Coordinates of C-alpha atoms in Angstrom, one line a residue:
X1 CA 8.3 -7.0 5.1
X2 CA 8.6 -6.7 1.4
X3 CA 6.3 -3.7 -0.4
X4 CA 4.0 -7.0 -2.3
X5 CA 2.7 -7.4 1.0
X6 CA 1.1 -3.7 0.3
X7 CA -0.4 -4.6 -2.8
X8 CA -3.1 -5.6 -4.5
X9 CA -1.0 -8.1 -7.0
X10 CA -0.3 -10.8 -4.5
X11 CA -1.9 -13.5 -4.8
X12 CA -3.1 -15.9 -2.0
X13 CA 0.1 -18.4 -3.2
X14 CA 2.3 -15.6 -2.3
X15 CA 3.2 -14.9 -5.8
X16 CA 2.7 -11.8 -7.9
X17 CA -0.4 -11.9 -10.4
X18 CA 1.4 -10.3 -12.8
X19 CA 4.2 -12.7 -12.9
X20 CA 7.0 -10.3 -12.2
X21 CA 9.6 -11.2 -9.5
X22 CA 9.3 -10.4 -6.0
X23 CA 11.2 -7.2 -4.8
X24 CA 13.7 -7.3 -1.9
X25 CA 13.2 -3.5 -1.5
X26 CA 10.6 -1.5 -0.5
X27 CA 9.8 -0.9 -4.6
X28 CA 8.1 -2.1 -7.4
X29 CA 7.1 -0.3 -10.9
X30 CA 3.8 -2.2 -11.0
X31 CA 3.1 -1.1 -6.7
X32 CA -0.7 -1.0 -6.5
X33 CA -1.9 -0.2 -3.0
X34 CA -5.1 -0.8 -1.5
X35 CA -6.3 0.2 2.1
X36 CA -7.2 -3.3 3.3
X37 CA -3.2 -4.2 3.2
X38 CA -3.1 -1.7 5.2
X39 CA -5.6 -1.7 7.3
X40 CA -7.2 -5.3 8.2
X41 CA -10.5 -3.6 9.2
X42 CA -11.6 -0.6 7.6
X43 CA -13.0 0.9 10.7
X44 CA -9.2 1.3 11.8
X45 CA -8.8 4.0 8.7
X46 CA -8.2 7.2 10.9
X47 CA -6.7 9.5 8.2
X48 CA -4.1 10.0 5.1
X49 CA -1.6 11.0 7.8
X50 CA -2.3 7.6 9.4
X51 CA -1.4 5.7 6.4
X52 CA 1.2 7.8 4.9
X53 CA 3.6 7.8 8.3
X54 CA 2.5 3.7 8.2
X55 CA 4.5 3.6 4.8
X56 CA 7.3 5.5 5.9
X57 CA 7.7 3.8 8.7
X58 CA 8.3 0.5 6.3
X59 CA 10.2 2.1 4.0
X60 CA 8.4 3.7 0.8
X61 CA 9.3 6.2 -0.4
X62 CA 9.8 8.3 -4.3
X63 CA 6.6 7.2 -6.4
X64 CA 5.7 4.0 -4.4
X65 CA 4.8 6.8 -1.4
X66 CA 3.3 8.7 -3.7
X67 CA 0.6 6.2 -4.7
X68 CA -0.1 5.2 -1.0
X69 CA -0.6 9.1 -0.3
X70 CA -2.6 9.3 -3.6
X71 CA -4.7 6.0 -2.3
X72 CA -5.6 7.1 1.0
X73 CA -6.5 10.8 -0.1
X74 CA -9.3 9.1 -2.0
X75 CA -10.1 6.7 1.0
X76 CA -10.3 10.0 3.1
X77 CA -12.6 11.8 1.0
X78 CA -14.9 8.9 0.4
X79 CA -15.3 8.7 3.7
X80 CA -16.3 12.4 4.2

């Protein structure tokens, strides 16, 4: 898995939309997560926690995690 699989730049040709080279670590300056990479149907969302160990678990970490744990805080509390 590489972290443009994450993010809302890929494109459906498998290329980034903002031209830059695909990563082969789990890090990109321009990382933009979104909760349906994550999560193929929205009714799975369970929690931040949920999401946050989900990118651990493939290898984010530094600011990258922090977006994905700024992302799904948001997701939480629209869903409250």
């Amino acid at each position: 898995m590489i972290i443009c699989e994450l993010c809302s730049h890929l494109g459906l040709s498998g290329e980034c939309r903002l031209g830059l080279r695909l990563p082969k670590a789990m890090s990109c300056q321009d990382f933009r997560p979104t909760l349906e990479k994550f999560c193929a149907d929205p009714k799975d969302f369970v929690s931040e926690r949920q999401i946050v160990e989900m990118a651990t678990f493939f290898g984010m970490k530094g600011t990258e995690l922090k977006k994905v744990k700024k992302m799904a805080s948001l997701e939480e509390g629209a869903r409250l």
